[in-house]
XYZ file of C-alpha atoms in Angstrom:
645
model
C -0.066 17.480 4.207
C -2.428 15.587 1.984
C -4.253 12.269 2.033
C -4.267 10.666 -1.373
C -6.130 7.689 -2.856
C -7.030 6.122 -6.146
C -8.542 3.130 -7.930
C -7.636 1.615 -11.296
C -9.889 -1.012 -12.846
C -7.317 -2.605 -15.147
C -10.037 -4.477 -17.018
C -11.627 -1.202 -18.092
C -14.670 -1.356 -15.878
C -16.094 2.132 -15.106
C -17.252 3.569 -11.777
C -13.822 3.868 -10.143
C -15.023 7.238 -8.864
C -17.577 5.597 -6.558
C -14.800 3.723 -4.793
C -12.655 6.868 -4.544
C -15.560 8.738 -2.937
C -15.680 6.086 -0.207
C -11.939 6.287 0.272
C -11.872 10.073 0.471
C -14.548 9.957 3.159
C -12.517 7.488 5.207
C -9.356 9.609 4.857
C -11.035 12.904 5.767
C -9.275 13.236 9.195
C -5.942 13.650 7.352
C -7.112 16.299 4.862
C -10.162 18.340 5.771
C -9.406 21.764 4.229
C -10.084 20.769 0.655
C -11.271 17.597 -1.055
C -11.281 16.859 -4.775
C -11.126 14.029 -7.283
C -10.386 13.295 -10.945
C -12.388 10.670 -12.778
C -11.694 8.955 -16.108
C -14.090 6.052 -15.807
C -11.813 3.067 -15.132
C -9.389 5.149 -13.074
C -9.997 7.842 -10.486
C -7.721 9.781 -8.149
C -8.626 11.636 -4.965
C -7.075 13.969 -2.444
C -7.927 15.593 0.861
C -5.718 18.593 1.756
C -4.701 19.978 5.135
C -3.061 23.336 4.567
C 0.230 23.470 6.436
C 2.559 25.317 3.987
C 2.168 28.914 2.776
C 1.984 27.665 -0.821
C -0.824 25.204 -0.010
C -3.356 27.927 -0.763
C -2.378 27.445 -4.425
C -2.814 23.679 -4.351
C -5.389 22.526 -6.913
C -4.832 18.772 -6.999
C -5.507 16.435 -8.678
C -3.265 17.900 -11.369
C -3.129 17.130 -15.083
C -0.243 17.753 -17.487
C 0.237 17.430 -21.251
C -3.073 15.499 -21.455
C -1.018 12.522 -20.269
C -0.007 12.733 -16.617
C -2.370 12.917 -13.673
C -0.958 13.467 -10.187
C -1.999 13.330 -6.554
C 0.712 13.966 -4.004
C 1.238 14.197 -0.243
C 4.404 16.246 -0.001
C 6.620 18.985 1.341
C 9.406 19.828 -1.040
C 12.418 21.360 0.687
C 14.420 22.278 -2.432
C 11.822 24.418 -4.169
C 14.262 27.079 -5.348
C 16.640 24.545 -6.900
C 13.800 22.703 -8.679
C 12.302 25.929 -9.954
C 15.666 27.060 -11.377
C 16.173 23.696 -13.132
C 12.655 23.857 -14.547
C 12.764 27.532 -15.599
C 9.938 28.284 -13.169
C 11.651 30.781 -10.833
C 9.512 33.795 -11.906
C 6.347 31.851 -10.997
C 7.655 30.101 -7.889
C 5.778 32.274 -5.364
C 2.446 31.125 -6.689
C 3.250 27.466 -7.245
C 2.245 24.702 -4.852
C 4.710 21.911 -4.232
C 2.587 19.550 -6.353
C 2.928 21.929 -9.320
C 6.703 21.666 -9.105
C 6.502 17.886 -8.808
C 4.355 17.556 -11.923
C 6.656 19.850 -13.904
C 9.623 17.814 -12.735
C 8.037 14.540 -13.867
C 7.185 16.044 -17.242
C 10.872 16.807 -17.708
C 12.675 13.949 -15.989
C 10.114 11.128 -15.777
C 11.037 8.256 -13.472
C 14.346 9.961 -12.628
C 12.358 12.637 -10.747
C 12.396 11.179 -7.216
C 16.181 11.358 -7.046
C 16.006 15.123 -7.619
C 13.563 15.784 -4.765
C 14.395 16.812 -1.217
C 11.676 16.601 1.358
C 8.937 14.296 2.582
C 6.672 12.885 -0.129
C 4.388 10.139 -1.271
C 2.709 10.476 -4.628
C 0.777 8.637 -7.318
C 1.147 9.456 -10.996
C -1.029 8.015 -13.749
C 0.594 7.935 -17.185
C -2.337 7.782 -19.587
C -0.120 7.322 -22.650
C 1.626 4.239 -21.348
C -1.213 3.177 -19.040
C 0.959 2.850 -16.026
C 0.425 3.856 -12.406
C 3.500 4.917 -10.413
C 3.555 5.034 -6.612
C 6.592 6.707 -4.987
C 7.807 7.374 -1.435
C 10.653 9.438 0.025
C 13.828 7.677 1.124
C 12.940 7.546 4.884
C 9.213 6.960 4.431
C 8.054 10.108 6.191
C 4.837 9.931 4.180
C 3.035 6.543 4.144
C 1.524 4.933 1.064
C -0.288 1.604 0.787
C -1.846 -0.405 -2.023
C -4.045 -3.444 -2.704
C -3.422 -5.308 -5.949
C -6.048 -7.778 -7.187
C -6.712 -9.691 -10.333
C -8.571 -6.837 -12.014
C -8.073 -3.775 -9.794
C -5.297 -1.779 -8.169
C -6.117 0.624 -5.338
C -3.879 2.854 -3.198
C -4.276 5.145 -0.201
C -2.258 7.168 2.271
C -3.568 5.047 5.163
C -4.944 1.510 5.344
C -8.369 2.829 6.367
C -8.685 4.305 2.900
C -8.374 0.860 1.410
C -10.588 -0.683 4.086
C -13.351 1.612 2.831
C -13.628 -0.755 -0.131
C -15.992 -3.547 1.004
C -14.107 -6.456 -0.566
C -10.755 -5.736 1.190
C -10.610 -7.659 4.478
C -9.900 -5.931 7.776
C -7.437 -8.083 9.667
C -3.923 -7.851 11.132
C -0.976 -9.371 9.298
C 0.647 -11.873 11.690
C 4.000 -12.002 9.895
C 4.557 -8.232 10.066
C 3.523 -8.201 13.727
C 6.018 -10.985 14.523
C 8.831 -8.851 13.157
C 7.416 -5.824 14.962
C 7.559 -7.614 18.279
C 11.153 -8.674 17.535
C 12.080 -5.177 16.423
C 13.373 -6.615 13.199
C 14.147 -4.369 10.204
C 11.216 -3.806 7.849
C 11.837 -5.411 4.487
C 9.486 -6.381 1.692
C 6.046 -5.046 0.877
C 3.905 -6.468 3.698
C 2.025 -3.998 5.948
C 0.390 -4.420 9.326
C -2.831 -5.532 7.581
C -3.500 -8.568 5.378
C -3.843 -8.010 1.615
C -2.518 -4.496 1.969
C 1.079 -3.759 0.921
C 3.240 -0.740 1.536
C 5.449 1.139 -0.874
C 8.770 0.844 0.903
C 10.800 3.980 1.714
C 12.937 5.117 -1.220
C 10.940 2.973 -3.650
C 8.942 3.436 -6.846
C 6.280 0.798 -7.521
C 4.870 0.728 -11.069
C 1.681 -1.154 -12.035
C 1.199 -2.281 -15.606
C -2.070 -3.077 -17.436
C -1.288 -6.785 -17.558
C -1.051 -6.901 -13.744
C 2.739 -6.852 -13.507
C 4.295 -4.964 -10.633
C 7.732 -3.419 -10.979
C 9.512 -2.255 -7.789
C 12.586 -0.037 -8.084
C 14.720 1.419 -5.282
C 15.326 4.938 -6.569
C 17.726 5.773 -3.733
C 20.995 3.824 -3.697
C 22.296 3.494 -0.132
C 25.497 1.769 -1.316
C 26.562 4.265 -3.944
C 29.818 6.130 -3.199
C 29.378 9.835 -2.590
C 31.873 12.542 -3.492
C 30.569 15.988 -2.641
C 33.775 17.719 -3.703
C 34.830 18.397 -0.082
C 38.485 17.778 0.648
C 39.625 19.234 3.978
C 38.232 18.659 7.441
C 37.272 22.325 7.597
C 35.326 21.929 4.350
C 33.228 19.150 5.935
C 32.695 21.098 9.173
C 31.437 24.141 7.285
C 29.318 21.952 4.991
C 27.685 20.267 7.997
C 26.811 23.598 9.563
C 25.412 25.221 6.426
C 23.649 22.099 5.140
C 22.041 21.538 8.488
C 20.866 25.163 8.767
C 19.431 24.881 5.247
C 17.512 21.752 6.278
C 16.134 23.461 9.400
C 15.134 26.537 7.372
C 13.128 24.307 5.014
C 11.241 22.856 7.960
C 10.267 26.313 9.158
C 7.920 26.890 6.176
C 4.681 27.694 7.967
C 2.156 30.475 8.518
C 1.474 29.133 12.010
C 3.591 29.152 15.205
C 6.284 26.457 15.538
C 7.357 24.211 18.374
C 10.253 21.815 18.919
C 10.897 18.735 21.000
C 13.936 19.665 23.109
C 15.538 16.883 25.138
C 18.870 17.297 26.794
C 20.585 15.527 23.904
C 22.715 16.741 21.022
C 20.325 16.330 18.148
C 17.222 18.091 19.400
C 19.488 20.778 20.895
C 21.067 21.428 17.488
C 17.639 21.551 15.802
C 16.197 23.880 18.414
C 19.225 26.190 18.416
C 19.248 26.549 14.632
C 15.512 27.159 14.531
C 15.633 29.734 17.315
C 18.438 31.686 15.590
C 16.564 31.757 12.282
C 13.183 32.604 13.819
C 14.796 35.418 15.836
C 15.794 37.082 12.554
C 12.052 37.122 11.678
C 11.011 38.364 15.071
C 9.261 35.056 15.847
C 9.275 32.846 18.906
C 9.772 29.132 19.383
C 8.131 26.879 22.010
C 10.572 24.159 23.108
C 8.977 21.184 24.878
C 10.943 18.998 27.246
C 9.684 15.837 28.891
C 10.448 15.681 32.610
C 9.630 12.858 35.065
C 6.590 12.809 37.306
C 7.268 14.607 40.548
C 8.107 12.099 43.272
C 8.116 9.146 40.873
C 10.444 6.183 41.277
C 13.042 6.547 38.528
C 15.040 3.922 36.653
C 18.683 4.575 37.601
C 20.183 3.084 34.432
C 23.986 3.404 34.342
C 25.185 6.950 33.649
C 22.015 8.021 31.799
C 20.428 11.383 32.501
C 17.024 10.750 34.111
C 15.714 14.326 34.075
C 16.753 16.244 30.981
C 14.941 19.386 32.036
C 18.015 21.156 33.480
C 20.148 20.429 30.387
C 17.404 21.571 28.055
C 17.000 24.709 30.107
C 20.660 25.632 29.491
C 20.060 25.555 25.747
C 16.766 27.466 26.033
C 18.381 30.168 28.204
C 20.712 31.079 25.346
C 17.829 32.309 23.190
C 15.509 35.109 24.243
C 12.841 33.929 21.783
C 12.510 30.385 23.204
C 9.558 29.617 25.501
C 10.692 26.540 27.444
C 7.821 24.202 28.415
C 8.437 21.277 30.751
C 5.976 18.437 30.242
C 5.475 15.815 32.973
C 2.097 14.530 31.645
C 0.970 14.107 35.233
C -2.693 13.544 34.336
C -1.925 10.993 31.606
C -1.427 7.255 31.970
C 0.075 4.467 29.915
C -2.547 3.107 27.571
C -5.228 5.746 28.295
C -5.512 6.696 24.625
C -4.549 3.502 22.784
C -7.879 3.454 20.958
C -7.425 7.016 19.652
C -3.825 6.250 18.694
C -4.882 3.158 16.729
C -7.616 4.895 14.778
C -5.310 7.809 13.846
C -1.994 6.024 13.197
C -2.882 2.366 12.558
C 0.248 0.750 13.944
C 1.303 -0.616 17.343
C 3.534 1.978 19.106
C 6.871 0.473 20.089
C 7.127 2.437 23.360
C 3.858 3.028 25.221
C 5.757 4.707 28.048
C 7.144 7.420 25.755
C 3.841 7.648 23.911
C 2.373 9.278 27.032
C 4.501 12.406 26.996
C 4.794 12.554 23.195
C 1.035 12.747 22.993
C 0.838 15.347 25.754
C 3.335 17.580 23.925
C 1.028 17.455 20.876
C -1.970 18.304 23.049
C -0.207 21.333 24.436
C 0.888 22.425 20.959
C -2.696 22.155 19.798
C -3.831 24.411 22.629
C -1.193 26.970 21.612
C -2.280 26.704 17.948
C 1.194 25.488 16.909
C 1.081 23.451 13.721
C 4.725 22.333 13.237
C 6.874 20.274 15.626
C 10.609 20.063 14.903
C 12.401 16.896 16.028
C 15.899 15.399 15.756
C 15.077 11.702 15.559
C 17.585 10.713 12.864
C 20.493 12.723 14.301
C 22.269 9.701 15.743
C 22.855 8.525 12.176
C 23.633 11.886 10.614
C 24.833 14.890 12.601
C 25.990 13.252 15.885
C 27.104 9.737 15.067
C 29.515 8.604 17.767
C 32.007 7.091 15.343
C 33.383 4.190 17.450
C 32.837 1.934 14.436
C 35.970 3.527 13.063
C 37.977 1.201 15.354
C 37.040 -2.106 13.659
C 37.348 -0.352 10.313
C 40.956 0.566 11.138
C 41.611 -2.996 12.236
C 40.129 -4.590 9.096
C 42.059 -2.254 6.815
C 45.359 -2.864 8.620
C 45.758 0.742 9.764
C 47.479 -0.378 12.964
C 49.350 2.873 13.793
C 46.091 4.907 13.537
C 44.254 2.279 15.593
C 46.925 2.420 18.316
C 46.802 6.242 18.400
C 43.031 6.284 18.724
C 43.049 3.593 21.387
C 45.586 5.543 23.468
C 43.634 8.761 22.979
C 40.357 7.132 23.967
C 41.979 5.771 27.123
C 43.092 9.290 27.988
C 39.456 10.390 27.533
C 38.355 7.926 30.162
C 37.628 4.788 28.149
C 38.626 1.531 29.817
C 40.869 -0.923 27.983
C 38.009 -3.446 28.051
C 35.595 -0.985 26.382
C 38.169 -0.147 23.692
C 38.875 -3.804 23.000
C 35.199 -4.670 22.854
C 34.454 -1.804 20.435
C 37.374 -2.811 18.235
C 37.219 -6.590 18.237
C 33.491 -6.983 18.810
C 32.635 -6.437 15.159
C 35.360 -8.835 14.044
C 34.900 -11.879 16.269
C 32.393 -14.616 15.534
C 29.205 -13.466 17.258
C 28.827 -16.615 19.363
C 32.348 -16.154 20.745
C 31.623 -12.484 21.415
C 28.500 -13.378 23.363
C 30.482 -15.821 25.471
C 33.184 -13.261 26.222
C 30.627 -10.676 27.231
C 29.044 -13.064 29.648
C 32.432 -13.985 31.013
C 33.656 -10.433 31.640
C 30.417 -8.554 32.250
C 28.427 -11.076 34.225
C 24.708 -10.416 33.993
C 24.893 -7.956 31.118
C 21.894 -6.767 29.128
C 20.890 -9.325 26.510
C 22.435 -8.681 23.092
C 19.636 -10.469 21.235
C 16.414 -8.487 20.826
C 14.480 -11.718 21.049
C 15.693 -12.119 24.596
C 13.318 -9.330 25.634
C 10.707 -9.654 22.873
C 7.187 -10.759 23.813
C 7.086 -13.475 21.131
C 5.521 -16.828 21.760
C 8.397 -19.162 22.699
C 7.286 -21.582 19.966
C 8.048 -18.889 17.375
C 11.380 -18.003 18.952
C 12.455 -21.640 18.738
C 11.202 -22.127 15.200
C 14.272 -22.561 12.934
C 12.395 -21.151 9.912
C 11.618 -17.957 11.766
C 15.191 -17.745 13.022
C 16.369 -18.092 9.445
C 13.974 -15.357 8.404
C 15.435 -12.985 10.998
C 18.970 -13.809 9.945
C 18.025 -13.041 6.338
C 16.794 -9.627 7.492
C 20.138 -9.007 9.201
C 18.700 -9.422 12.690
C 18.888 -12.108 15.314
C 20.867 -13.870 17.981
C 24.241 -14.242 16.305
C 25.029 -11.371 13.947
C 28.153 -9.199 13.702
C 28.077 -5.543 14.664
C 28.523 -2.858 11.947
C 32.173 -2.638 10.877
C 32.180 0.999 9.816
C 30.426 4.259 10.787
C 28.727 4.342 7.391
C 27.285 0.837 7.819
C 26.073 1.801 11.288
C 24.327 4.920 9.974
C 22.598 3.049 7.184
C 21.367 0.348 9.587
C 19.716 3.034 11.737
C 18.180 4.947 8.841
C 16.741 1.813 7.241
C 15.664 -0.097 10.331
C 11.970 0.609 10.564
C 9.064 2.193 8.730
C 6.622 3.735 11.209
C 7.614 7.384 11.109
C 5.134 8.295 8.412
C 2.290 6.620 10.324
C 3.269 8.470 13.471
C 3.283 11.798 11.624
C -0.145 11.091 10.112
C -1.473 10.112 13.542
C -0.341 13.378 15.120
C -1.839 15.300 12.210
C -5.231 13.615 12.475
C -5.465 13.943 16.262
C -3.915 17.292 16.944
C -3.284 19.068 13.619
C 0.504 18.923 14.304
C 2.959 18.236 11.479
C 6.229 16.655 12.625
C 9.384 17.564 10.670
C 12.885 16.217 11.147
C 15.777 18.222 9.573
C 18.305 15.594 10.779
C 16.720 13.257 8.222
C 16.976 15.745 5.348
C 18.244 14.102 2.139
C 21.092 16.600 1.878
C 22.161 15.926 5.475
C 22.018 12.179 4.900
C 24.137 12.405 1.737
C 26.693 14.515 3.615
C 26.788 12.081 6.537
C 27.338 9.078 4.215
C 30.156 10.961 2.453
C 32.091 11.780 5.632
C 35.493 10.204 6.101
C 35.381 8.115 9.330
C 38.084 10.172 11.016
C 35.652 13.107 11.185
C 33.534 11.144 13.640
C 36.301 9.774 15.847
C 39.500 11.763 15.958
C 42.219 12.035 18.615
C 40.020 10.134 21.055
C 37.080 12.479 20.695
C 33.825 10.882 19.569
C 31.409 12.980 17.479
C 34.405 15.134 16.477
C 32.696 16.950 13.640
C 29.571 17.724 15.712
C 31.718 19.479 18.344
C 33.511 21.508 15.646
C 30.333 22.510 13.806
C 28.128 23.365 16.800
C 30.463 24.304 19.664
C 29.249 27.903 19.677
C 25.595 26.834 19.775
C 25.381 23.921 22.169
C 26.282 24.292 25.862
C 29.348 22.198 26.828
C 27.291 20.417 29.478
C 25.166 18.923 26.693
C 28.030 18.161 24.334
C 30.228 16.490 26.965
C 27.664 14.565 29.022
C 28.861 11.028 29.700
C 25.659 9.150 28.998
C 22.522 9.496 26.989
C 19.249 10.760 28.283
C 16.637 8.258 29.466
C 13.266 9.616 28.468
C 10.444 8.039 30.401
C 12.663 7.193 33.389
C 9.532 7.325 35.547
C 8.169 4.164 33.931
C 8.098 2.073 37.170
C 5.562 4.469 38.727
C 3.610 4.787 35.474
C 3.293 1.040 35.127
C 1.945 0.823 38.658
C -0.612 3.495 37.842
C -1.697 1.747 34.640
C -1.710 -1.827 35.944
C -5.493 -2.209 35.643
C -5.439 -1.073 31.989
C -2.591 -3.401 31.130
C -4.191 -6.482 32.741
C -7.547 -5.729 31.111
C -5.988 -5.511 27.660
C -4.315 -8.909 28.042
C -7.588 -10.419 29.253
C -9.134 -9.407 25.921
C -6.478 -11.072 23.831
C -7.762 -13.274 20.995
C -6.451 -16.397 19.226
C -4.075 -14.414 17.022
C -2.570 -12.809 20.115
C -2.338 -16.262 21.727
C -0.431 -17.518 18.709
C 2.019 -14.601 18.435
C 2.583 -13.449 21.987
C 3.951 -15.067 25.148
C 0.685 -14.257 26.936
C 1.337 -16.302 30.075
C 4.607 -14.397 30.552
C 2.970 -11.047 29.822
C 0.122 -11.744 32.296
C 2.656 -12.571 34.975
C 4.598 -9.411 34.263
C 1.438 -7.272 34.228
C 0.582 -8.352 37.778
C 4.153 -8.485 39.150
C 5.249 -5.889 41.664
C 7.847 -3.520 40.172
C 9.510 -3.283 43.582
C 10.876 -0.330 45.499
C 14.655 -0.487 45.109
C 16.874 -0.009 42.136
C 15.522 -1.307 38.854
C 17.316 -4.400 37.657
C 18.204 -5.248 34.075
C 15.627 -8.058 34.150
C 12.845 -5.678 35.284
C 13.773 -3.109 32.674
C 13.756 -5.504 29.755
C 10.796 -7.539 30.992
C 8.469 -4.726 32.012
C 9.317 -1.566 30.127
C 10.177 -3.333 26.882
C 8.650 -6.819 26.723
C 5.424 -6.065 28.641
C 4.596 -2.686 27.088
C 5.416 -3.730 23.533
C 3.385 -6.885 24.018
C 0.420 -4.877 25.290
C 0.695 -2.575 22.292
C 0.603 -5.470 19.817
C -2.219 -7.234 21.657
C -4.296 -4.063 21.465
C -3.494 -3.583 17.804
C -4.579 -7.166 16.975
C -7.912 -6.629 18.736
C -8.661 -3.267 17.134
C -7.473 -4.371 13.681
C -10.265 -6.950 13.793
C -12.736 -4.217 14.757
C -13.288 -5.718 18.179
C -14.329 -3.236 20.850
C -15.086 -5.719 23.643
């Protein structure tokens, strides 16, 4: 894991190295094992390395090649062997850092290089011959990269604080990005959470030219058809199993002990099981961390969701003698008690302060155990365990009526009501306004479909037609159709937000823990997008291919549970405990917060009694979602202006 930075005076002015020295100093928390820079007068590049991979001991960045290319990279390449074979470097592979492979790849393939890489990466490459600066990020954005582009200078850095080290770049929150953050709208375009600082979007290459032009290219094509040469259902089942194990193996590259986040769900269970099996072959152990509710806390009884995932996780852990199962209730932690530390390390407003409590506590416990890698399964809902109900509207729109009838009958036999089947089939086809009306008619007080209904936005913004039009353009808002195919649903999940890289950097800076997600591996994503829809929903069984691929690894209690897990189900008690912190944060809100947030509503919610009976839909959306996300944004706005009052 590396923090990178650089400055290019496009007008030829020297002394870029002075700016890079300031930037490296600001980025030191993300790369303290080794610091270095390259200086060519008008352009300078810098890095700060944290050694997390065995090959990092060979890392000598910044790198130079052919007297033309100069590279700084923050990366973990997961297809090292394949790259080395294609580059005729296999005999030297054991002594090559990932950055060495990347530079060799660029020397051979140029701008086509990113599409050949598997792993998490953000890198900057200076082409001295053509006087161009290329900034590139991986397709999910698991490594952040930001830039500031002025009339005469271009600067880039892993984190915004690297750019804020330059005295002429203002330190202030970007209201437009924060509005979309509050609304949970998809991230599109270059804006970041800070003014005058842009992001390289996931899956994008941004090229800067001497005349000031900026060229942005999406190197990963989400819409391209994929044919992996697999023909039978059994071929796909075997491919999922082997591809997934390969992705997990790549995430196990470490000289330090490894941990995993193990909920009672399918994705983290698959990750943990695969890791445990592979580590057992090496004689190594795996710590599996499961969040459990506070003892005696009032829990949110939300439908058929599992409120305490500890017992389900224990079933998976019991299958592996090399798993140390650790239950984490974070009893001595409170909502908002480390928001300042979170801001300084990650520089974004967390979407879920309730879950932030136990996520942070898991990292603390890993740090005490000297574990440097945390495996997660965050993207699994879009790759290995997609439910597949979007196959129903796909069958309807393609006129496959016999197949639709067979699946509807089979789903009914599996316990689905006729209303649920009809809603899943027709919901994506009806005009959204009509669908909303039908839902209110048949469900009564159902959860709001529109995210704005429980967003903490100022009502004036919600009612603004220009902002509504902006949300509609992003594919988000009050009246939008649901995805009409499993593939469209998967892509919408994978492309929705861009905070994962910031979260990973925050954990690294605070606890020295590197988060890795094999369910978001490029090879797993390509396989998921190539799957025929019937592999997800077949004969009334949702997640059909998951059950076939992992039946021998995942306990049936986990694979067949009716509802999802509800992590942070103890939020009513935690909000009561943190009430003073929440009210105090709102009292410190400034004019930007007043303009963006529904502060009167939030103040009322912060002081309202959460009650003693069952949690209502209104309480859940108002307090856990609207209140806590609003508090998070209010705190970010204050800290982003360097206010500590």
